[in-house]
Amino acid sequence: MSDRREFRDLASPAEAREAIDSLDLSPADETVSLDEARGRVLAGRIDAALDVPGFDRASMDGYAVRARDTFGADEADPAVLDQIGAVHAGAEPDVEVTEGTCAEISTGAVMPPGADAVVKVERTDEVDAGVAIRTSVAPGDAVMVAGADVAAGSRALGPGTLLTPREIGLLSALGVDEVPVRGRPTVGIVSTGDELVRPGGDLNSDAGQIYDVNSYTIAAGVEEAGGEAVLYPHAGDDYDEMERLLVEAAEECDLVLSSGSTSASAVDVIYRVIETEGDLLLHGVSVKPGKPMLVGRLDDSAYIGLPGYPVSALTIFQTFVAPAIREAAALPEPRTATVEGEMAVQERYGEGRTRLMPVGLVDDADGTRLVYPVDKGSGATTSLVEADGVVEVDADTAYLAAGEQVTVQLFSPDVRPPALFGVGEDDPALSRLLDHVSQPRYLDVGSRQGRRRLRDGVPDVAVVSGPSDRDLDAVELGGWTREWGLVVPPGNPDDVDGLADLVDRDLRFVNRAVDAGLRASLDAELERLADERDTDRRDLTDAIDGYDLTVKGFESPARKVLAGDAAVGLGLRETAETLDCGFVPLGTESVTVLADPDRAAKPGVESLQQALDTRLDDVVDSLSGYDA
Amino acid sequence: MSDRREFRDLASPAEAREAIDSLDLSPADETVSLDEARGRVLAGRIDAALDVPGFDRASMDGYAVRARDTFGADEADPAVLDQIGAVHAGAEPDVEVTEGTCAEISTGAVMPPGADAVVKVERTDEVDAGVAIRTSVAPGDAVMVAGADVAAGSRALGPGTLLTPREIGLLSALGVDEVPVRGRPTVGIVSTGDELVRPGGDLNSDAGQIYDVNSYTIAAGVEEAGGEAVLYPHAGDDYDEMERLLVEAAEECDLVLSSGSTSASAVDVIYRVIETEGDLLLHGVSVKPGKPMLVGRLDDSAYIGLPGYPVSALTIFQTFVAPAIREAAALPEPRTATVEGEMAVQERYGEGRTRLMPVGLVDDADGTRLVYPVDKGSGATTSLVEADGVVEVDADTAYLAAGEQVTVQLFSPDVRPPALFGVGEDDPALSRLLDHVSQPRYLDVGSRQGRRRLRDGVPDVAVVSGPSDRDLDAVELGGWTREWGLVVPPGNPDDVDGLADLVDRDLRFVNRAVDAGLRASLDAELERLADERDTDRRDLTDAIDGYDLTVKGFESPARKVLAGDAAVGLGLRETAETLDCGFVPLGTESVTVLADPDRAAKPGVESLQQALDTRLDDVVDSLSGYDA
């Protein structure tokens, strides 16, 4: 551990931006065909090489005439002209309009020689002697002369223009079928860390393997910023291979990203490669998170090392790297990249370095956008979807007050605040109901935390179950009941019969955490048993092996039982049936959906109400031990 | 012409939306790999199939201990434990922590059996007897238990979720490498009209051919709305082939679009095919533009016929079709699809049907977004890039006042209002200077119109040349001079010597329109010649063959001369040299860049000022007859 690098001289965020700006990520310009040009940025000026239209063009259906032949004509005294032929769009005129004659003409057709105006068909009549013209026209009427739309030689589009459908329309009109555009910077992503396995691969949890979160996340961020992501194969713990991959990526890409390994030796390999093949510009930035960020040059390529934790990696990527990729691609920052909001709660902070604070967003009843900190720390990947973006808090800001205006840099310009924000108990019926609500966010924090957070005024709804000793000012949207009890291995090999078995026998148990409604229901049952035995609940819980062994999800105890880690788990009949376990029923508890009274009219809450009203019966019918 | 259909019973816009809503464009769901999932919409709920982390995981570098062995330890009285080994991330522990022992552990490593907490390295010392632990820890400290991040069985993401980098991160963490997503609706685009040629093809202007603008424009709009565009080959005037293509497109696509042909017989083919193979729901909608819109079913596919003029086609597409494609793809309307602004000028309208009014946007000095109508009519493709979107004006609104708030539906969510809006003279030096201004919009309306519009307060700057008899309240940003005169064929075969030749000899001339500064300069010279001859200017101009024959761009007269359509054209020395023509100089005129005094501090105007200050010398050096 003594080899591990220390980041003593941390750079400021401004210095980090400067170092990144000094890198050259710009790819060469390229030529793309028009059907692939949307979203690209023009690399040079396009001047019109031809007139549009390329000929004097009739802009109405009617008759091509010599204007002077119509002078004086009106409804009362039409001019009658000989019709000498017809000209259709896309055809070369085969007639010449001479004095006293006219030619039928379609919109878009070439004006025949001799004609200098079009009389629209509504002001004419076919008569025996020819065509009666009931109005007089001036030369040029209803004619678009060649070049009147776009004149050859004129400036059509300039360099730096983002090509949207309308620009593609103008290029089409000019006959341009390929255009010079700014290249997309190629960004190589090298994943380091012995413990990482690509999604889809087999995971050996006993050996501490985890799925590689950052590679695909950052690749998606790179593409979103206008770059082209290249994922390099995972080098595992072969450091020669890692070195080879870094050098290869540097040769092939404009920018190489690695996301920090927790393995010290992997970091050392990166240092060694950069020091041999390149130039380390800075290591360590005074921001939280992101302290271990590296910036340097590797061969002719730029190199940036990101932190390892997913939220930190995405935060540092969006804050420092995405702007550099966009600039290299000449793309503007999307207008939806940031939103304004006000702090829903106060937040203290005083570490003396810039903080990139992950936050969630929720709209209150009157549409005010509230911002609340989300910081699970510890590298939780769920923070990725529980946060919408980050607020950059200055190093000298020690305190953000509730109500204070802040700017949120979204994790993606496509991120939208949830339409419904719920917290509380985890439950399979709820999970299915949420499928019928558009853009919900639901945090499984348990019933106790759910009640507390609803009281604090941040979420729209809380879903709670089990007994509670505190009243809550809330609107009840609906609810259902679920049967709970003890989940045991298939066939109930230990012949578990009830709670007393846990207390009296030597059975390894898995519990839920204190915030879970199921846990409160269990504790109430234990209280009852203690009363029966005229003893204290504490005496009973002390006797249960594993009472303090708690796991997170409603299925988790059952899964522990199935894995052979315990003999009995706290859970639902539904879970026992789904996972083919045995089940010893202990009771039925109510699950209730409570809304903040101020938010009851919010569309997302109404949408959940509608799901409860129309979908709940079907949902509970599909689950064992459920009732509406 | 008698066969042509009349649109007598026009549907209302609401009826058109209803008819489109009744069509089924929804494609089947599909499965995509995680690296192609960004921007797609989840088709079903994803529940976690495994715990994350899959093992009890150290969340700090330090020592794995039994917490009870540290009870009572502090800085003054450390507990000293035997170090029995080390566990690294990605490795299976090969030690068991027993009473009085500890194991070195890295962040992310599996907790070895027996250990229930981690003491961070900063609170320890290596000492001779082992490891001194200078703090006490509780069970679970610095450990993330299995499933604490995501518990197996819990709801991870719901149907309808737009997949951005953060969702891709969560899916990665769950090991998911392919996901069920909503299909993209396939949209076939059939171009009708004998006169259309695909960009890149050869154009026969004499036969009235024009490039097909709508196919690529609408294809780009389809892709932007989340559909997949399929361009069918152009059928030309072979109506059997057109029928075959429509039927083929209907078989292969969820939606078939055609953009209206100006050719009556092509429209008849479409009618016939829909009436035989499908169902015409409505023909003709009471909106301007878009009256000729068709909605129907063709085989099992939906069919919508768009108007032929590019601005009309894009307007109707964005207003009626793009929302239907987005809905079929389950994509939300982009937040940037509309902007608010206030009318810069008044606009009268009273046709009794809904108007989709093409408008441009410009920000005034204090950031107010001004909206002004752009309606060149006559199918001008330049309107595509001169307008930013459309304002929907109700049928019963006859008048929009200046200052009135309106909502603009942008032609694309990526459209941004120009940073600089200029109008006036067309000039090659200006064109080059604009290359150094980001997001300029410049309309070649001529010097006279440029002065008028600057006076009316809509554009930021006007570029003017030639004599003017009206004063203008404006800030002069800079300018240059250009040499003008008569452009003649190479070698000056007619020995043109000056203006007198035009008056006195039988030479066909091509002029510029009255709005052009060059035309004003020419007229001033003719005035001088008339004075010399003691006659009226009108007598001279009457004697010039083609004095009233005007063309649009600064190069246009020279191109007419080169094409043999005229013997002499009005133009610049620069143009004559670029196009290898002969040139007879008549004078030098100033080109001046004038800014609206209220807008002088606008960033776009400052950017043009900077281009004038730093780039003008290089630009004029590169042009013949130019001086700064």
PDB file of N, CA, C and O in Angstrom, chain A residues 400-454:
ATOM      1  N   LEU A 400     -26.193  25.754   1.847  1.00  0.00           N
ATOM      2  CA  LEU A 400     -27.247  26.119   0.904  1.00  0.00           C
ATOM      3  C   LEU A 400     -28.549  26.101   1.677  1.00  0.00           C
ATOM      4  O   LEU A 400     -28.899  25.089   2.296  1.00  0.00           O
ATOM      5  N   ALA A 401     -29.275  27.215   1.655  1.00  0.00           N
ATOM      6  CA  ALA A 401     -30.528  27.293   2.406  1.00  0.00           C
ATOM      7  C   ALA A 401     -31.666  26.680   1.602  1.00  0.00           C
ATOM      8  O   ALA A 401     -31.623  26.661   0.368  1.00  0.00           O
ATOM      9  N   ALA A 402     -32.670  26.177   2.287  1.00  0.00           N
ATOM     10  CA  ALA A 402     -33.877  25.734   1.597  1.00  0.00           C
ATOM     11  C   ALA A 402     -34.466  26.935   0.870  1.00  0.00           C
ATOM     12  O   ALA A 402     -34.489  28.037   1.409  1.00  0.00           O
ATOM     13  N   GLY A 403     -34.903  26.739  -0.365  1.00  0.00           N
ATOM     14  CA  GLY A 403     -35.469  27.838  -1.138  1.00  0.00           C
ATOM     15  C   GLY A 403     -34.443  28.554  -1.996  1.00  0.00           C
ATOM     16  O   GLY A 403     -34.799  29.339  -2.875  1.00  0.00           O
ATOM     17  N   GLU A 404     -33.159  28.296  -1.769  1.00  0.00           N
ATOM     18  CA  GLU A 404     -32.112  28.974  -2.539  1.00  0.00           C
ATOM     19  C   GLU A 404     -32.130  28.486  -3.997  1.00  0.00           C
ATOM     20  O   GLU A 404     -32.315  27.301  -4.258  1.00  0.00           O
ATOM     21  N   GLN A 405     -31.952  29.426  -4.931  1.00  0.00           N
ATOM     22  CA  GLN A 405     -31.935  29.072  -6.350  1.00  0.00           C
ATOM     23  C   GLN A 405     -30.613  28.409  -6.708  1.00  0.00           C
ATOM     24  O   GLN A 405     -29.547  28.902  -6.340  1.00  0.00           O
ATOM     25  N   VAL A 406     -30.692  27.309  -7.443  1.00  0.00           N
ATOM     26  CA  VAL A 406     -29.477  26.633  -7.905  1.00  0.00           C
ATOM     27  C   VAL A 406     -29.655  26.216  -9.366  1.00  0.00           C
ATOM     28  O   VAL A 406     -30.768  26.099  -9.862  1.00  0.00           O
ATOM     29  N   THR A 407     -28.535  26.020 -10.026  1.00  0.00           N
ATOM     30  CA  THR A 407     -28.548  25.537 -11.411  1.00  0.00           C
ATOM     31  C   THR A 407     -28.112  24.079 -11.404  1.00  0.00           C
ATOM     32  O   THR A 407     -27.077  23.742 -10.833  1.00  0.00           O
ATOM     33  N   VAL A 408     -28.901  23.244 -12.037  1.00  0.00           N
ATOM     34  CA  VAL A 408     -28.598  21.816 -12.081  1.00  0.00           C
ATOM     35  C   VAL A 408     -28.096  21.457 -13.481  1.00  0.00           C
ATOM     36  O   VAL A 408     -28.776  21.722 -14.475  1.00  0.00           O
ATOM     37  N   GLN A 409     -26.895  20.899 -13.521  1.00  0.00           N
ATOM     38  CA  GLN A 409     -26.371  20.359 -14.780  1.00  0.00           C
ATOM     39  C   GLN A 409     -26.909  18.932 -14.873  1.00  0.00           C
ATOM     40  O   GLN A 409     -26.578  18.086 -14.045  1.00  0.00           O
ATOM     41  N   LEU A 410     -27.784  18.686 -15.843  1.00  0.00           N
ATOM     42  CA  LEU A 410     -28.412  17.365 -15.924  1.00  0.00           C
ATOM     43  C   LEU A 410     -27.403  16.302 -16.369  1.00  0.00           C
ATOM     44  O   LEU A 410     -26.441  16.603 -17.070  1.00  0.00           O
ATOM     45  N   PHE A 411     -27.658  15.070 -15.956  1.00  0.00           N
ATOM     46  CA  PHE A 411     -26.785  13.963 -16.371  1.00  0.00           C
ATOM     47  C   PHE A 411     -26.855  13.735 -17.873  1.00  0.00           C
ATOM     48  O   PHE A 411     -25.983  13.099 -18.454  1.00  0.00           O
ATOM     49  N   SER A 412     -27.912  14.231 -18.480  1.00  0.00           N
ATOM     50  CA  SER A 412     -28.060  14.124 -19.934  1.00  0.00           C
ATOM     51  C   SER A 412     -29.062  15.183 -20.326  1.00  0.00           C
ATOM     52  O   SER A 412     -29.991  15.469 -19.577  1.00  0.00           O
ATOM     53  N   PRO A 413     -28.914  15.796 -21.510  1.00  0.00           N
ATOM     54  CA  PRO A 413     -29.915  16.770 -21.944  1.00  0.00           C
ATOM     55  C   PRO A 413     -31.288  16.125 -22.107  1.00  0.00           C
ATOM     56  O   PRO A 413     -32.289  16.813 -22.174  1.00  0.00           O
ATOM     57  N   ASP A 414     -31.343  14.797 -22.179  1.00  0.00           N
ATOM     58  CA  ASP A 414     -32.628  14.107 -22.315  1.00  0.00           C
ATOM     59  C   ASP A 414     -33.267  13.756 -20.980  1.00  0.00           C
ATOM     60  O   ASP A 414     -34.376  13.221 -20.949  1.00  0.00           O
ATOM     61  N   VAL A 415     -32.563  14.031 -19.878  1.00  0.00           N
ATOM     62  CA  VAL A 415     -33.140  13.722 -18.567  1.00  0.00           C
ATOM     63  C   VAL A 415     -34.333  14.639 -18.312  1.00  0.00           C
ATOM     64  O   VAL A 415     -34.256  15.838 -18.550  1.00  0.00           O
ATOM     65  N   ARG A 416     -35.443  14.062 -17.859  1.00  0.00           N
ATOM     66  CA  ARG A 416     -36.573  14.885 -17.415  1.00  0.00           C
ATOM     67  C   ARG A 416     -36.861  14.585 -15.957  1.00  0.00           C
ATOM     68  O   ARG A 416     -36.761  13.434 -15.545  1.00  0.00           O
ATOM     69  N   PRO A 417     -37.248  15.587 -15.198  1.00  0.00           N
ATOM     70  CA  PRO A 417     -37.634  15.316 -13.814  1.00  0.00           C
ATOM     71  C   PRO A 417     -38.791  14.328 -13.827  1.00  0.00           C
ATOM     72  O   PRO A 417     -39.597  14.331 -14.758  1.00  0.00           O
ATOM     73  N   PRO A 418     -38.885  13.477 -12.809  1.00  0.00           N
ATOM     74  CA  PRO A 418     -39.976  12.507 -12.784  1.00  0.00           C
ATOM     75  C   PRO A 418     -41.319  13.225 -12.705  1.00  0.00           C
ATOM     76  O   PRO A 418     -41.425  14.307 -12.129  1.00  0.00           O
ATOM     77  N   ALA A 419     -42.344  12.595 -13.270  1.00  0.00           N
ATOM     78  CA  ALA A 419     -43.691  13.163 -13.178  1.00  0.00           C
ATOM     79  C   ALA A 419     -44.310  12.816 -11.827  1.00  0.00           C
ATOM     80  O   ALA A 419     -45.221  13.490 -11.365  1.00  0.00           O
ATOM     81  N   LEU A 420     -43.802  11.747 -11.206  1.00  0.00           N
ATOM     82  CA  LEU A 420     -44.277  11.324  -9.894  1.00  0.00           C
ATOM     83  C   LEU A 420     -43.069  10.892  -9.093  1.00  0.00           C
ATOM     84  O   LEU A 420     -42.247  10.120  -9.585  1.00  0.00           O
ATOM     85  N   PHE A 421     -42.975  11.385  -7.863  1.00  0.00           N
ATOM     86  CA  PHE A 421     -41.854  10.998  -7.007  1.00  0.00           C
ATOM     87  C   PHE A 421     -42.425  10.330  -5.757  1.00  0.00           C
ATOM     88  O   PHE A 421     -43.100  10.965  -4.954  1.00  0.00           O
ATOM     89  N   GLY A 422     -42.182   9.037  -5.640  1.00  0.00           N
ATOM     90  CA  GLY A 422     -42.682   8.287  -4.488  1.00  0.00           C
ATOM     91  C   GLY A 422     -41.548   7.664  -3.706  1.00  0.00           C
ATOM     92  O   GLY A 422     -40.456   7.431  -4.236  1.00  0.00           O
ATOM     93  N   VAL A 423     -41.812   7.407  -2.436  1.00  0.00           N
ATOM     94  CA  VAL A 423     -40.831   6.764  -1.555  1.00  0.00           C
ATOM     95  C   VAL A 423     -41.585   5.797  -0.651  1.00  0.00           C
ATOM     96  O   VAL A 423     -42.786   5.929  -0.468  1.00  0.00           O
ATOM     97  N   GLY A 424     -40.856   4.830  -0.086  1.00  0.00           N
ATOM     98  CA  GLY A 424     -41.483   3.996   0.922  1.00  0.00           C
ATOM     99  C   GLY A 424     -41.227   2.517   0.736  1.00  0.00           C
ATOM    100  O   GLY A 424     -40.147   2.112   0.292  1.00  0.00           O
ATOM    101  N   GLU A 425     -42.246   1.758   1.065  1.00  0.00           N
ATOM    102  CA  GLU A 425     -42.163   0.306   1.091  1.00  0.00           C
ATOM    103  C   GLU A 425     -41.952  -0.258  -0.317  1.00  0.00           C
ATOM    104  O   GLU A 425     -42.467   0.268  -1.292  1.00  0.00           O
ATOM    105  N   ASP A 426     -41.186  -1.357  -0.391  1.00  0.00           N
ATOM    106  CA  ASP A 426     -41.100  -2.037  -1.676  1.00  0.00           C
ATOM    107  C   ASP A 426     -42.138  -3.147  -1.714  1.00  0.00           C
ATOM    108  O   ASP A 426     -42.359  -3.842  -0.728  1.00  0.00           O
ATOM    109  N   ASP A 427     -42.769  -3.274  -2.861  1.00  0.00           N
ATOM    110  CA  ASP A 427     -43.908  -4.189  -2.944  1.00  0.00           C
ATOM    111  C   ASP A 427     -44.147  -4.538  -4.408  1.00  0.00           C
ATOM    112  O   ASP A 427     -44.128  -3.656  -5.269  1.00  0.00           O
ATOM    113  N   PRO A 428     -44.383  -5.810  -4.683  1.00  0.00           N
ATOM    114  CA  PRO A 428     -44.566  -6.212  -6.088  1.00  0.00           C
ATOM    115  C   PRO A 428     -45.826  -5.637  -6.734  1.00  0.00           C
ATOM    116  O   PRO A 428     -45.839  -5.396  -7.944  1.00  0.00           O
ATOM    117  N   ALA A 429     -46.876  -5.397  -5.961  1.00  0.00           N
ATOM    118  CA  ALA A 429     -48.084  -4.803  -6.553  1.00  0.00           C
ATOM    119  C   ALA A 429     -47.801  -3.364  -6.958  1.00  0.00           C
ATOM    120  O   ALA A 429     -48.165  -2.919  -8.049  1.00  0.00           O
ATOM    121  N   LEU A 430     -47.111  -2.643  -6.084  1.00  0.00           N
ATOM    122  CA  LEU A 430     -46.739  -1.263  -6.389  1.00  0.00           C
ATOM    123  C   LEU A 430     -45.903  -1.208  -7.665  1.00  0.00           C
ATOM    124  O   LEU A 430     -46.116  -0.369  -8.541  1.00  0.00           O
ATOM    125  N   SER A 431     -44.940  -2.141  -7.743  1.00  0.00           N
ATOM    126  CA  SER A 431     -44.060  -2.173  -8.900  1.00  0.00           C
ATOM    127  C   SER A 431     -44.870  -2.289 -10.190  1.00  0.00           C
ATOM    128  O   SER A 431     -44.593  -1.605 -11.189  1.00  0.00           O
ATOM    129  N   ARG A 432     -45.910  -3.118 -10.177  1.00  0.00           N
ATOM    130  CA  ARG A 432     -46.746  -3.292 -11.369  1.00  0.00           C
ATOM    131  C   ARG A 432     -47.620  -2.064 -11.630  1.00  0.00           C
ATOM    132  O   ARG A 432     -47.830  -1.666 -12.778  1.00  0.00           O
ATOM    133  N   LEU A 433     -48.134  -1.449 -10.563  1.00  0.00           N
ATOM    134  CA  LEU A 433     -48.945  -0.240 -10.748  1.00  0.00           C
ATOM    135  C   LEU A 433     -48.129   0.889 -11.378  1.00  0.00           C
ATOM    136  O   LEU A 433     -48.620   1.647 -12.212  1.00  0.00           O
ATOM    137  N   LEU A 434     -46.870   0.971 -10.969  1.00  0.00           N
ATOM    138  CA  LEU A 434     -46.016   2.053 -11.490  1.00  0.00           C
ATOM    139  C   LEU A 434     -45.782   1.917 -12.998  1.00  0.00           C
ATOM    140  O   LEU A 434     -45.446   2.889 -13.672  1.00  0.00           O
ATOM    141  N   ASP A 435     -45.954   0.693 -13.527  1.00  0.00           N
ATOM    142  CA  ASP A 435     -45.824   0.511 -14.983  1.00  0.00           C
ATOM    143  C   ASP A 435     -46.859   1.328 -15.749  1.00  0.00           C
ATOM    144  O   ASP A 435     -46.705   1.572 -16.941  1.00  0.00           O
ATOM    145  N   HIS A 436     -47.940   1.739 -15.059  1.00  0.00           N
ATOM    146  CA  HIS A 436     -49.006   2.475 -15.731  1.00  0.00           C
ATOM    147  C   HIS A 436     -48.929   3.970 -15.454  1.00  0.00           C
ATOM    148  O   HIS A 436     -49.853   4.716 -15.773  1.00  0.00           O
ATOM    149  N   VAL A 437     -47.848   4.404 -14.829  1.00  0.00           N
ATOM    150  CA  VAL A 437     -47.632   5.825 -14.565  1.00  0.00           C
ATOM    151  C   VAL A 437     -46.441   6.239 -15.428  1.00  0.00           C
ATOM    152  O   VAL A 437     -45.434   5.549 -15.467  1.00  0.00           O
ATOM    153  N   SER A 438     -46.586   7.364 -16.122  1.00  0.00           N
ATOM    154  CA  SER A 438     -45.490   7.790 -16.983  1.00  0.00           C
ATOM    155  C   SER A 438     -44.418   8.515 -16.159  1.00  0.00           C
ATOM    156  O   SER A 438     -44.734   9.354 -15.317  1.00  0.00           O
ATOM    157  N   GLN A 439     -43.161   8.143 -16.376  1.00  0.00           N
ATOM    158  CA  GLN A 439     -42.023   8.769 -15.694  1.00  0.00           C
ATOM    159  C   GLN A 439     -42.133   8.831 -14.182  1.00  0.00           C
ATOM    160  O   GLN A 439     -42.052   9.913 -13.608  1.00  0.00           O
ATOM    161  N   PRO A 440     -42.310   7.698 -13.528  1.00  0.00           N
ATOM    162  CA  PRO A 440     -42.301   7.715 -12.065  1.00  0.00           C
ATOM    163  C   PRO A 440     -40.864   7.585 -11.562  1.00  0.00           C
ATOM    164  O   PRO A 440     -39.992   7.074 -12.266  1.00  0.00           O
ATOM    165  N   ARG A 441     -40.616   8.075 -10.371  1.00  0.00           N
ATOM    166  CA  ARG A 441     -39.383   7.724  -9.644  1.00  0.00           C
ATOM    167  C   ARG A 441     -39.839   7.181  -8.313  1.00  0.00           C
ATOM    168  O   ARG A 441     -40.644   7.806  -7.623  1.00  0.00           O
ATOM    169  N   TYR A 442     -39.353   6.008  -7.952  1.00  0.00           N
ATOM    170  CA  TYR A 442     -39.755   5.433  -6.677  1.00  0.00           C
ATOM    171  C   TYR A 442     -38.519   4.937  -5.948  1.00  0.00           C
ATOM    172  O   TYR A 442     -37.735   4.164  -6.495  1.00  0.00           O
ATOM    173  N   LEU A 443     -38.342   5.392  -4.723  1.00  0.00           N
ATOM    174  CA  LEU A 443     -37.198   4.961  -3.925  1.00  0.00           C
ATOM    175  C   LEU A 443     -37.675   4.013  -2.824  1.00  0.00           C
ATOM    176  O   LEU A 443     -38.517   4.384  -2.001  1.00  0.00           O
ATOM    177  N   ASP A 444     -37.101   2.801  -2.850  1.00  0.00           N
ATOM    178  CA  ASP A 444     -37.412   1.788  -1.830  1.00  0.00           C
ATOM    179  C   ASP A 444     -36.696   2.140  -0.535  1.00  0.00           C
ATOM    180  O   ASP A 444     -35.629   1.589  -0.244  1.00  0.00           O
ATOM    181  N   VAL A 445     -37.252   3.042   0.255  1.00  0.00           N
ATOM    182  CA  VAL A 445     -36.553   3.424   1.485  1.00  0.00           C
ATOM    183  C   VAL A 445     -37.219   2.812   2.709  1.00  0.00           C
ATOM    184  O   VAL A 445     -36.796   3.042   3.840  1.00  0.00           O
ATOM    185  N   GLY A 446     -38.281   2.047   2.481  1.00  0.00           N
ATOM    186  CA  GLY A 446     -39.006   1.456   3.602  1.00  0.00           C
ATOM    187  C   GLY A 446     -40.119   2.367   4.070  1.00  0.00           C
ATOM    188  O   GLY A 446     -40.148   3.562   3.762  1.00  0.00           O
ATOM    189  N   SER A 447     -41.053   1.792   4.846  1.00  0.00           N
ATOM    190  CA  SER A 447     -42.238   2.552   5.260  1.00  0.00           C
ATOM    191  C   SER A 447     -41.893   3.646   6.253  1.00  0.00           C
ATOM    192  O   SER A 447     -42.438   4.749   6.207  1.00  0.00           O
ATOM    193  N   ARG A 448     -40.963   3.361   7.169  1.00  0.00           N
ATOM    194  CA  ARG A 448     -40.646   4.333   8.216  1.00  0.00           C
ATOM    195  C   ARG A 448     -40.022   5.578   7.603  1.00  0.00           C
ATOM    196  O   ARG A 448     -40.466   6.702   7.843  1.00  0.00           O
ATOM    197  N   GLN A 449     -38.976   5.356   6.757  1.00  0.00           N
ATOM    198  CA  GLN A 449     -38.353   6.470   6.045  1.00  0.00           C
ATOM    199  C   GLN A 449     -39.359   7.161   5.126  1.00  0.00           C
ATOM    200  O   GLN A 449     -39.322   8.366   4.930  1.00  0.00           O
ATOM    201  N   GLY A 450     -40.236   6.364   4.514  1.00  0.00           N
ATOM    202  CA  GLY A 450     -41.248   6.923   3.620  1.00  0.00           C
ATOM    203  C   GLY A 450     -42.118   7.928   4.340  1.00  0.00           C
ATOM    204  O   GLY A 450     -42.355   9.042   3.848  1.00  0.00           O
ATOM    205  N   ARG A 451     -42.605   7.540   5.547  1.00  0.00           N
ATOM    206  CA  ARG A 451     -43.426   8.463   6.330  1.00  0.00           C
ATOM    207  C   ARG A 451     -42.653   9.733   6.664  1.00  0.00           C
ATOM    208  O   ARG A 451     -43.155  10.846   6.558  1.00  0.00           O
ATOM    209  N   ARG A 452     -41.374   9.540   7.048  1.00  0.00           N
ATOM    210  CA  ARG A 452     -40.582  10.684   7.461  1.00  0.00           C
ATOM    211  C   ARG A 452     -40.365  11.657   6.286  1.00  0.00           C
ATOM    212  O   ARG A 452     -40.514  12.870   6.406  1.00  0.00           O
ATOM    213  N   ARG A 453     -40.048  11.074   5.138  1.00  0.00           N
ATOM    214  CA  ARG A 453     -39.764  11.945   3.992  1.00  0.00           C
ATOM    215  C   ARG A 453     -41.019  12.654   3.487  1.00  0.00           C
ATOM    216  O   ARG A 453     -40.962  13.804   3.046  1.00  0.00           O
ATOM    217  N   LEU A 454     -42.155  11.972   3.556  1.00  0.00           N
ATOM    218  CA  LEU A 454     -43.392  12.634   3.129  1.00  0.00           C
ATOM    219  C   LEU A 454     -43.659  13.824   4.048  1.00  0.00           C
ATOM    220  O   LEU A 454     -44.044  14.910   3.599  1.00  0.00           O
TER     221      LEU A 454
END
